[in-house]
Coordinates of C-alpha atoms in Angstrom, one line a residue:
M178 CA 97.8 73.9 177.5
I179 CA 98.1 75.2 173.9
P180 CA 94.8 76.4 172.6
R181 CA 93.4 74.3 169.7
T182 CA 93.5 77.3 167.3
L183 CA 97.2 77.9 168.0
Q184 CA 97.9 74.2 167.6
S185 CA 96.3 74.3 164.1
L186 CA 98.3 77.4 163.2
L187 CA 101.5 75.7 164.3
L188 CA 100.7 72.6 162.3
I189 CA 100.0 74.7 159.1
C190 CA 103.3 76.6 159.5
T191 CA 105.2 73.4 160.0
L192 CA 103.7 71.8 156.9
L193 CA 104.3 74.9 154.8
F194 CA 107.9 75.0 156.0
S195 CA 108.4 71.3 155.3
S196 CA 106.9 71.7 151.8
K197 CA 109.2 74.6 151.0
A198 CA 112.2 72.8 152.3
L199 CA 111.3 69.7 150.2
A200 CA 110.9 71.9 147.1
Q201 CA 114.3 73.5 147.7
N202 CA 115.9 70.1 148.3
A203 CA 114.4 68.8 145.1
K204 CA 115.6 71.8 143.1
Q205 CA 119.2 71.4 144.4
L206 CA 119.1 67.7 143.7
K207 CA 117.9 68.3 140.2
E208 CA 120.7 70.7 139.6
R209 CA 123.2 68.2 140.8
A210 CA 121.7 65.4 138.7
E211 CA 121.7 67.6 135.6
T212 CA 125.4 68.5 136.2
A213 CA 126.3 64.9 136.6
F214 CA 124.4 64.0 133.4
K215 CA 126.1 66.7 131.5
E216 CA 129.5 65.4 132.7
E217 CA 128.5 61.9 131.6
Q218 CA 128.5 60.6 135.1
Y219 CA 125.5 58.5 134.3
F220 CA 125.6 56.1 137.3
E221 CA 125.7 59.1 139.7
A222 CA 123.0 61.0 137.8
A223 CA 120.6 58.0 137.7
T224 CA 120.9 57.6 141.5
M225 CA 119.8 61.3 141.9
Y226 CA 117.0 61.1 139.3
E227 CA 115.6 58.0 141.2
K228 CA 115.4 60.1 144.4
L229 CA 113.7 62.9 142.5
I230 CA 111.0 60.6 141.3
Q231 CA 110.0 60.2 145.0
K232 CA 110.6 63.9 146.0
D233 CA 108.8 65.5 143.0
P234 CA 106.0 63.2 141.8
E235 CA 104.5 65.8 139.5
S236 CA 107.6 65.7 137.4
A237 CA 108.1 62.0 137.7
S238 CA 107.7 61.3 133.9
E239 CA 110.6 63.7 133.2
Y240 CA 112.9 61.9 135.8
L241 CA 111.8 58.5 134.7
F242 CA 112.9 59.4 131.1
K243 CA 116.2 60.8 132.4
C244 CA 116.8 57.6 134.3
G245 CA 116.2 55.7 131.1
E246 CA 118.7 57.9 129.3
C247 CA 121.3 57.4 132.0
H248 CA 121.0 53.6 131.7
R249 CA 120.9 53.7 127.9
K250 CA 124.1 55.7 127.8
S251 CA 125.5 53.3 130.4
L252 CA 124.7 50.4 128.0
N253 CA 122.2 48.8 130.5
Y254 CA 119.5 48.3 128.0
V255 CA 117.2 46.3 130.3
K256 CA 117.0 49.0 132.9
A257 CA 116.7 51.7 130.2
R258 CA 113.8 49.8 128.6
D259 CA 112.0 49.6 131.9
Y260 CA 112.4 53.3 132.7
F261 CA 111.3 54.4 129.2
F262 CA 108.2 52.3 129.5
K263 CA 107.4 53.8 132.9
A264 CA 107.9 57.3 131.5
Y265 CA 105.6 56.4 128.6
K266 CA 102.9 55.1 130.9
K267 CA 103.2 58.0 133.4
N268 CA 102.7 60.8 131.0
Y269 CA 103.4 60.2 127.3
K270 CA 102.8 63.8 126.2
D271 CA 105.4 65.1 128.6
T272 CA 108.1 62.8 127.3
P273 CA 107.0 61.9 123.7
Q274 CA 110.3 60.3 122.9
S275 CA 110.0 57.7 125.6
L276 CA 108.1 55.3 123.3
F277 CA 110.8 55.7 120.6
Y278 CA 113.6 54.8 123.1
Y279 CA 111.5 52.0 124.6
A280 CA 111.3 50.6 121.1
L281 CA 115.0 51.1 120.5
M282 CA 115.9 49.3 123.7
Q283 CA 113.7 46.4 122.6
K284 CA 115.5 46.4 119.3
N285 CA 119.0 46.4 121.0
L286 CA 117.8 43.5 123.2
G287 CA 116.8 41.5 120.1
I288 CA 113.1 41.6 120.9
F289 CA 112.4 42.4 117.3
D290 CA 108.7 41.7 116.9
K291 CA 107.7 43.8 119.9
A292 CA 110.1 46.6 118.8
L293 CA 108.5 46.7 115.4
N294 CA 105.1 47.1 117.1
S295 CA 106.4 49.9 119.3
F296 CA 108.1 51.8 116.5
E297 CA 104.9 51.5 114.4
K298 CA 102.8 53.0 117.3
Y299 CA 105.4 55.8 117.7
I300 CA 105.2 56.6 113.9
N301 CA 101.4 56.6 114.0
D302 CA 101.2 58.9 117.0
S303 CA 102.4 62.0 115.2
T304 CA 99.1 63.8 115.7
S305 CA 99.2 63.5 119.5
F306 CA 102.1 65.9 120.0
K307 CA 101.8 69.7 120.4
D308 CA 104.0 72.7 120.7
T309 CA 107.8 72.1 121.1
K310 CA 107.3 68.4 121.5
V311 CA 106.7 68.2 117.7
K312 CA 110.3 69.1 116.9
E313 CA 111.6 66.4 119.1
Y314 CA 109.2 64.0 117.5
K315 CA 110.1 64.9 113.9
Y316 CA 113.8 64.0 114.4
T317 CA 113.1 60.6 116.0
L318 CA 110.3 59.9 113.5
G319 CA 112.9 59.6 110.7
R320 CA 115.1 57.4 112.9
A321 CA 112.1 55.2 113.8
I322 CA 111.4 54.5 110.1
V323 CA 115.1 53.5 109.6
E324 CA 115.2 51.4 112.8
K325 CA 112.2 49.4 111.5
D326 CA 114.1 48.7 108.3
G327 CA 117.1 47.6 110.3
I328 CA 114.9 45.1 112.2
V329 CA 113.5 43.6 109.0
L330 CA 117.1 43.3 107.6
A331 CA 118.3 41.7 110.8
Q332 CA 115.5 39.1 110.9
K333 CA 116.3 38.2 107.3
D334 CA 120.0 38.0 107.7
F335 CA 119.9 36.2 111.1
K336 CA 117.7 33.5 109.6
E337 CA 119.8 33.0 106.5
K338 CA 123.2 33.0 108.3
A339 CA 122.2 31.2 111.5
H340 CA 124.7 28.5 110.6
Q341 CA 127.6 31.0 110.9
E342 CA 126.8 32.0 114.5
D343 CA 129.6 29.9 116.0
K344 CA 132.2 31.5 113.6
I345 CA 132.5 34.4 116.0
R346 CA 133.9 33.1 119.3
R347 CA 134.0 34.9 122.6
L348 CA 137.3 34.8 124.5
G349 CA 137.1 33.5 128.0
K350 CA 138.6 34.7 131.2
P351 CA 140.9 36.5 132.1
V352 CA 140.6 38.5 128.8
N353 CA 136.8 39.0 129.3
S354 CA 135.1 39.8 132.7
K355 CA 131.6 40.6 133.9
Y356 CA 132.4 44.3 133.1
N357 CA 133.0 46.2 129.9
D358 CA 136.0 44.8 128.0
Y359 CA 136.6 46.2 124.5
A360 CA 139.0 47.7 121.9
A361 CA 141.5 44.8 121.6
F362 CA 144.7 45.7 119.8
A363 CA 146.8 42.7 118.6
M364 CA 150.6 42.9 118.6
Y365 CA 153.6 40.8 117.6
N366 CA 151.6 38.6 115.2
D367 CA 148.9 37.9 117.8
Y368 CA 151.4 37.0 120.5
K369 CA 150.0 39.8 122.7
I370 CA 146.9 41.9 122.9
M371 CA 146.0 45.0 124.7
L372 CA 142.4 46.0 125.6
T373 CA 140.4 48.5 127.6
S374 CA 138.4 47.4 130.6
S375 CA 136.3 48.8 133.4
R376 CA 136.7 45.7 135.6
I377 CA 136.8 46.3 139.3
N378 CA 139.9 44.8 140.8
S379 CA 139.6 46.1 144.4
D380 CA 136.9 47.2 146.8
D381 CA 138.0 50.8 146.6
A382 CA 138.0 51.0 142.8
Q383 CA 136.6 54.4 141.7
L384 CA 133.3 54.2 140.0
G385 CA 133.1 55.5 136.5
R386 CA 130.1 56.7 134.5
Y387 CA 128.8 53.1 134.0
G388 CA 128.9 52.2 137.7
E389 CA 132.1 50.2 137.1
A390 CA 135.7 51.0 137.6
M391 CA 137.4 53.8 135.6
D392 CA 138.6 52.5 132.3
R393 CA 142.1 51.1 132.3
N394 CA 144.3 49.3 129.7
Y395 CA 145.3 45.7 130.2
A396 CA 147.8 43.4 128.4
F397 CA 147.5 39.7 127.8
Q398 CA 149.9 37.2 126.4
G399 CA 148.9 34.1 124.4
T400 CA 150.1 30.7 125.7
T401 CA 149.5 27.0 125.0
N402 CA 146.9 27.1 127.8
G403 CA 145.2 30.3 126.7
W404 CA 145.7 33.9 127.6
R405 CA 147.3 35.2 130.8
E406 CA 147.5 38.8 132.0
I407 CA 150.9 40.4 132.0
S408 CA 152.5 43.7 132.9
E409 CA 153.4 46.0 130.0
T410 CA 155.9 48.8 130.3
A411 CA 154.1 51.0 127.8
L412 CA 151.0 50.9 130.0
S413 CA 152.9 51.3 133.3
S414 CA 154.4 54.6 131.9
I415 CA 150.9 56.1 131.8
G416 CA 150.6 56.2 135.6
E417 CA 147.4 56.8 137.5
G418 CA 144.5 59.1 136.6
D419 CA 140.8 59.2 136.0
A420 CA 140.3 57.0 132.9
Y421 CA 142.5 55.6 130.2
G422 CA 141.7 53.5 127.1
T423 CA 141.7 52.6 123.4
V424 CA 145.4 52.1 122.6
S425 CA 146.9 52.2 119.1
F426 CA 150.6 51.6 118.1
N427 CA 152.7 52.2 115.0
K428 CA 154.1 49.2 113.1
D429 CA 157.4 49.1 115.1
I430 CA 155.6 49.4 118.5
T431 CA 157.6 52.5 119.3
E432 CA 154.7 55.0 119.6
M433 CA 151.5 54.4 121.5
Y434 CA 148.5 56.7 121.3
F435 CA 145.6 56.4 123.8
T436 CA 142.6 58.2 125.2
A437 CA 142.7 59.8 128.7
C438 CA 139.7 61.4 130.4
F439 CA 140.0 63.8 133.3
I440 CA 137.2 65.3 135.3
E441 CA 139.0 68.6 135.6
F442 CA 139.4 68.7 131.8
E443 CA 135.6 68.2 131.5
G444 CA 136.2 65.7 128.7
C445 CA 138.7 63.3 127.0
G446 CA 141.9 63.9 125.1
I447 CA 144.4 62.0 123.1
F448 CA 147.9 61.4 124.5
K449 CA 151.0 59.6 123.3
V450 CA 154.1 57.9 124.7
S451 CA 157.3 57.0 122.8
K452 CA 159.8 54.2 123.3
T453 CA 163.2 55.4 124.4
E454 CA 166.5 53.8 125.3
N455 CA 165.4 53.9 129.0
G456 CA 161.9 52.6 128.5
W457 CA 158.8 54.7 127.6
S458 CA 158.5 58.5 127.8
E459 CA 156.1 60.3 130.1
P460 CA 152.6 60.8 128.5
A461 CA 152.3 63.9 126.4
M462 CA 149.1 65.5 125.2
V463 CA 148.8 65.6 121.4
N464 CA 148.6 69.1 119.9
K465 CA 145.5 71.3 119.9
N466 CA 144.7 70.5 116.3
I467 CA 143.8 67.1 117.6
N468 CA 142.7 68.0 121.1
K469 CA 140.5 71.0 120.3
P470 CA 139.5 72.8 123.6
G471 CA 135.9 72.5 124.5
S472 CA 135.3 69.1 122.9
D473 CA 135.8 65.4 123.5
N474 CA 138.6 63.8 121.4
K475 CA 139.2 60.1 121.8
Q476 CA 139.6 56.6 120.2
P477 CA 142.8 57.3 118.2
F478 CA 144.0 54.9 115.5
L479 CA 147.5 55.5 114.3
T480 CA 148.4 54.1 110.9
E481 CA 151.4 51.7 110.7
N482 CA 153.8 54.3 109.3
A483 CA 152.5 56.8 111.8
D484 CA 151.7 59.5 109.3
T485 CA 147.9 59.5 109.6
L486 CA 145.7 59.6 112.7
Y487 CA 142.0 58.8 112.7
F488 CA 140.1 59.8 115.8
V489 CA 136.6 60.6 117.2
S490 CA 135.4 64.0 118.2
N491 CA 132.2 65.9 118.9
R492 CA 133.8 69.3 118.0
K493 CA 131.9 71.9 115.9
G494 CA 132.1 71.5 112.2
G495 CA 131.0 67.9 112.1
F496 CA 127.7 66.3 111.1
G497 CA 126.4 65.9 114.7
G498 CA 127.1 63.7 117.7
Y499 CA 130.5 62.1 117.5
D500 CA 132.2 62.0 114.1
I501 CA 135.4 60.5 112.7
W502 CA 138.1 62.9 111.8
K503 CA 141.5 62.5 110.1
S504 CA 144.8 64.3 110.4
V505 CA 148.1 63.8 108.7
I506 CA 151.7 64.9 109.6
D507 CA 152.5 68.4 108.4
P508 CA 155.9 68.2 106.8
N509 CA 156.8 71.7 107.8
T510 CA 156.2 71.2 111.5
N511 CA 156.5 67.4 111.8
D512 CA 153.4 67.5 113.8
W513 CA 149.7 66.8 113.3
A514 CA 147.9 69.2 110.9
E515 CA 144.4 70.6 111.1
P516 CA 142.1 67.6 110.8
I517 CA 139.3 67.1 108.4
C518 CA 135.9 65.6 109.2
L519 CA 135.3 62.6 106.9
G520 CA 132.4 62.8 104.5
G521 CA 128.7 62.2 104.7
H522 CA 129.1 58.6 103.5
I523 CA 130.8 57.9 106.8
N524 CA 129.5 60.4 109.4
T525 CA 125.8 61.0 110.2
T526 CA 123.9 63.1 112.7
E527 CA 124.2 60.3 115.2
D528 CA 127.5 58.8 116.5
E529 CA 130.3 57.3 114.5
M530 CA 133.0 55.6 116.6
A531 CA 136.0 53.2 116.8
P532 CA 137.9 53.9 113.6
S533 CA 140.6 51.5 112.4
F534 CA 142.5 51.6 109.2
I535 CA 143.6 48.2 107.7
S536 CA 144.9 47.5 104.2
G537 CA 143.3 50.6 102.6
L538 CA 140.0 50.2 104.3
L539 CA 138.6 52.3 107.1
Y540 CA 136.4 50.4 109.6
F541 CA 134.1 52.2 112.0
S542 CA 130.9 51.7 113.9
S543 CA 127.8 53.8 113.6
N544 CA 124.2 54.0 115.0
G545 CA 123.2 56.6 112.4
H546 CA 123.3 54.2 109.4
L547 CA 121.0 51.2 109.0
T548 CA 121.8 48.8 111.9
Y549 CA 120.7 45.5 113.3
G550 CA 120.8 46.8 116.8
G551 CA 122.7 49.7 118.3
Q552 CA 126.2 50.4 116.9
D553 CA 127.1 48.3 113.8
I554 CA 130.4 48.0 112.0
Y555 CA 130.9 49.5 108.6
Y556 CA 133.8 49.9 106.3
T557 CA 134.8 52.2 103.4
Y558 CA 137.6 52.4 100.8
M559 CA 139.9 55.3 101.6
D560 CA 140.9 56.1 98.0
D561 CA 140.7 59.6 96.7
S562 CA 140.4 58.3 93.1
I563 CA 136.9 56.8 93.9
E564 CA 134.4 59.3 92.5
N565 CA 131.5 58.3 94.7
P566 CA 132.7 56.8 97.9
Q567 CA 130.3 54.7 99.9
S568 CA 130.2 52.8 103.2
Y569 CA 129.4 49.1 103.5
H570 CA 127.7 47.3 106.4
L571 CA 129.2 44.0 107.7
S572 CA 126.6 41.4 107.8
Y573 CA 125.8 38.8 110.5
P574 CA 127.6 37.3 112.4
F575 CA 130.0 40.3 112.5
N576 CA 127.1 42.6 113.5
S577 CA 124.5 41.5 116.0
E578 CA 121.3 42.8 117.7
G579 CA 123.5 44.5 120.3
D580 CA 126.5 46.9 119.9
D581 CA 129.4 45.9 117.7
M582 CA 132.6 48.0 117.5
Y583 CA 136.4 48.0 117.3
I584 CA 137.1 45.5 114.6
S585 CA 140.8 44.6 114.2
L586 CA 142.2 42.4 111.5
L587 CA 145.5 40.5 111.3
G588 CA 146.1 40.3 107.6
N589 CA 143.6 38.0 105.9
K590 CA 143.5 35.3 108.6
K591 CA 142.3 36.4 112.0
G592 CA 140.4 39.3 113.5
Y593 CA 139.0 40.7 116.8
L594 CA 135.9 42.7 117.5
S595 CA 134.1 44.1 120.6
S596 CA 130.4 43.2 121.0
K597 CA 127.6 43.6 123.5
R598 CA 125.6 40.6 122.1
K599 CA 123.7 37.8 123.7
G600 CA 125.8 35.1 125.4
G601 CA 128.5 37.5 126.7
L602 CA 130.1 37.5 130.1
G603 CA 129.2 41.1 130.9
N604 CA 128.6 44.2 128.8
F605 CA 131.1 44.5 126.0
D606 CA 133.3 41.4 125.4
I607 CA 136.2 40.6 123.1
Y608 CA 135.4 38.2 120.3
T609 CA 137.7 36.6 117.7
F610 CA 137.2 35.0 114.3
N611 CA 139.1 33.4 111.4
I612 CA 138.4 35.3 108.2
S613 CA 138.6 32.0 106.2
D614 CA 135.7 30.6 108.3
I615 CA 133.2 33.3 107.0
E616 CA 131.2 32.4 104.0
P617 CA 130.4 35.0 101.4
F618 CA 127.5 37.2 102.7
N619 CA 125.3 39.9 101.5
I620 CA 125.9 43.5 102.6
K621 CA 123.0 45.9 102.5
R622 CA 123.3 49.4 103.9
E623 CA 121.1 52.5 104.2
T624 CA 121.3 55.6 106.3
M625 CA 118.7 57.7 108.1
S626 CA 119.9 60.7 106.1
I627 CA 120.6 60.7 102.4
I628 CA 123.4 58.2 101.9
A629 CA 122.7 55.8 99.0
S630 CA 121.8 52.2 99.7
H631 CA 123.8 49.5 98.0
T632 CA 123.9 45.7 97.7
K633 CA 127.2 43.9 97.2
I634 CA 128.5 40.3 97.6
L635 CA 131.5 40.4 99.9
K636 CA 134.0 37.5 100.0
P637 CA 136.7 37.0 102.6
S638 CA 139.3 38.1 100.0
D639 CA 137.4 41.4 99.7
L640 CA 138.7 42.4 103.1
T641 CA 141.6 43.9 101.1
P642 CA 140.7 46.7 98.7
S643 CA 140.1 46.2 95.0
K644 CA 139.2 48.8 92.4
K645 CA 137.4 46.2 90.3
D646 CA 134.5 46.0 92.7
K647 CA 131.2 47.0 91.0
L648 CA 128.3 48.4 93.0
V649 CA 124.6 47.9 92.4
K650 CA 123.0 51.2 93.2
V651 CA 119.5 51.5 94.8
P652 CA 117.9 55.0 95.0
P653 CA 118.4 56.7 98.4
K654 CA 115.6 58.2 100.5
F655 CA 115.8 61.8 101.3
M656 CA 114.4 63.3 104.5
N657 CA 112.2 66.4 104.4
V658 CA 113.0 70.0 105.1
Y659 CA 110.5 71.6 107.5
F660 CA 109.6 75.3 108.0
D661 CA 107.9 77.5 110.7
T662 CA 104.5 78.9 110.1
N663 CA 104.4 81.3 107.1
S664 CA 108.1 81.0 106.7
T665 CA 110.6 80.1 104.0
V666 CA 113.7 80.4 106.2
L667 CA 116.0 77.4 106.4
N668 CA 117.1 76.5 109.9
A669 CA 120.6 75.1 110.8
Q670 CA 119.4 71.4 110.7
S671 CA 117.9 71.9 107.2
K672 CA 121.2 73.5 105.9
N673 CA 123.2 70.5 107.2
L674 CA 120.9 68.2 105.3
L675 CA 121.1 70.3 102.1
N676 CA 124.9 70.3 102.4
E677 CA 124.8 66.5 102.3
I678 CA 122.5 66.7 99.3
T679 CA 124.9 69.1 97.6
E680 CA 127.7 66.5 98.1
F681 CA 125.5 63.8 96.8
I682 CA 124.6 65.7 93.6
A683 CA 128.3 66.6 93.1
N684 CA 129.2 62.9 93.2
N685 CA 126.3 62.1 90.8
P686 CA 126.2 64.9 88.1
N687 CA 123.7 62.9 86.0
I688 CA 121.0 63.4 88.6
K689 CA 117.8 65.5 88.1
M690 CA 116.6 66.5 91.5
T691 CA 112.9 67.4 92.0
I692 CA 112.2 69.8 94.9
T693 CA 108.6 69.7 95.9
G694 CA 107.1 72.5 98.2
H695 CA 104.1 72.1 100.5
A696 CA 102.1 74.1 103.0
D697 CA 99.6 73.5 105.8
N698 CA 96.0 74.8 105.5
T699 CA 96.5 77.9 107.6
G700 CA 96.1 80.5 104.8
S701 CA 94.0 80.6 101.6
K702 CA 94.4 78.2 98.8
A703 CA 96.1 80.8 96.6
Y704 CA 98.4 82.0 99.4
N705 CA 99.5 78.4 100.3
V706 CA 100.3 77.7 96.6
K707 CA 102.6 80.7 96.5
L708 CA 104.1 79.9 99.9
S709 CA 104.9 76.3 98.9
E710 CA 106.5 77.7 95.7
K711 CA 108.7 80.1 97.7
R712 CA 109.8 77.2 100.0
A713 CA 110.9 75.1 97.1
K714 CA 112.7 78.0 95.6
S715 CA 114.5 78.8 98.9
V716 CA 115.9 75.2 98.9
A717 CA 116.9 75.5 95.2
E718 CA 118.6 78.8 95.8
F719 CA 120.6 77.3 98.7
L720 CA 121.7 74.4 96.6
S721 CA 122.6 76.7 93.7
S722 CA 124.7 78.9 96.0
N723 CA 126.7 75.8 97.0
G724 CA 127.5 75.1 93.3
V725 CA 124.6 72.9 92.2
S726 CA 123.8 73.6 88.5
S727 CA 120.2 74.6 87.7
K728 CA 120.3 71.8 85.1
N729 CA 120.2 69.3 88.0
L730 CA 117.1 70.9 89.7
N731 CA 113.4 70.9 89.1
I732 CA 110.8 72.7 91.2
E733 CA 107.2 71.6 92.0
F734 CA 104.7 73.1 94.5
F735 CA 101.3 72.0 95.6
G736 CA 100.1 74.3 98.3
D737 CA 98.1 72.4 100.9
E738 CA 96.8 69.8 98.4
K739 CA 99.0 66.9 99.5
P740 CA 99.3 66.9 103.3
D741 CA 101.6 64.5 105.1
A742 CA 99.5 64.6 108.3
E743 CA 96.1 65.7 109.4
N744 CA 95.9 69.5 109.4
E745 CA 93.0 69.3 111.9
A746 CA 95.6 68.0 114.5
E747 CA 96.4 71.6 115.2
E748 CA 100.1 72.4 115.3
S749 CA 101.4 68.8 115.5
G750 CA 99.9 67.9 112.1
R751 CA 100.5 71.3 110.4
E752 CA 104.1 71.4 111.2
L753 CA 104.7 68.1 109.4
N754 CA 102.9 69.6 106.4
R755 CA 105.1 72.7 106.2
R756 CA 107.8 70.9 104.2
V757 CA 109.9 70.4 101.1
E758 CA 110.3 66.9 99.8
F759 CA 113.0 65.5 97.5
S760 CA 113.0 62.9 94.7
Y761 CA 115.3 62.3 91.8
K762 CA 116.1 60.3 88.7
F763 CA 119.3 59.5 86.7
I764 CA 119.4 61.2 83.3
D765 CA 121.5 60.2 80.3

């Protein structure tokens, strides 16, 4: 018989051991989840974060948010919305961005009225954040304002152009499936198309980051009875691997470029195969100018004469997120030269994807410019003679409340695009349209950074470039530059913004830019006036060092007289007041 005292001691030891083991297991599981998330294995990461919610209830809000991020990046917006809402309800101050992403998922699902309310609440909650959470809030605050504008534009355009909804037609099976089907590339005058799909064709298909099969390329041939899947020698030459997708050919269909992602590479790269007398060559990785080590490089688009390559990369030197880059053939080496990152009228701090070059126009998708939903399709003239290049938003029904990408046009008659909109078979589906069916429509665009807004009437014939187009300019909105307490030092994010402003002024030399400095109420009135002056001057000096003339600049400073938030809200309000604002006017 064990004495009662000894029994109690044994029970306490057992509980302590179990608690320690659970904590250790939770720590290991968190490390595995974070590794999977970093490697973009979102399906696997979400499964582990869901387990952590049960194992570590005190950190549940963090794991709920991470589950939301996994599902958002996996394009499952319904699940993402639900997890972001749970994180928001669990502990909003631990995950302040949960309300922003909850609103964003409502927007991407087309629940516009509720999304507007959620964004408005997020914008109004600036004074409830403290410490490091303020910095997270400040970035998404700017996005929230633009996302609201996107909803207002979507509601207006969807109503005005509802009669055009059936002009965009979803292809049926076997081209589309209940999985992701995207990036259609038309060949041989629309006799054949190739596309990328994560469809599961067997019980043992390897699960990719979306919980579907690894991406593969498929070919389909048009018949009098619709499309039928066919084998394609160019695709069979690729062989087996982790994931392949997004093909692009030259005009003669003798070179094929594609994306390949390998777990051991810890990323994606661009490969090519060439047609030979005996079929197609073995896949070869494109040179390191294109496939820069330590970065993802994907979604190639090869121009018809094979002398220019557009692609997507998250390498250093871009604007942030994924950017669109361009490389040309070096005549000395007959290989791809060092690429350039396309300008601020194309790339933003968010993600620009899916480039395609057609008849002098570069089409791409973006979630950093003004959008109806998630990714929207834009285009721009690729003409060096244009002094102030701009990007233009394709209106409804090309863009929808969901994600819209990978536009491909066959002359001025027919086109394809990939869309995750209502009424689809699965996630992304392939849609087609006749250009002649689309009535003239308004195009209105704006970015969350400093790109100018424009309004232009686009006709179907405008899908080919014309230098006669005239633009009606609307003043852009500039985001603020923020500072640490008692500081005039510009951080990296501020310098990126000022680099874009430099480019904007260079393209508009008749601009007078007013730089207005502000401070919080931490110091005396006299001190704050001087500090706000120094902040405005630090911005002006940076712009001047980048070649902006002093004739284009004007400085104002107001100390703590014009706060943008309540200083009494401690650090959260004061940080938003330590700022420099921008305004400008055109001068003769």
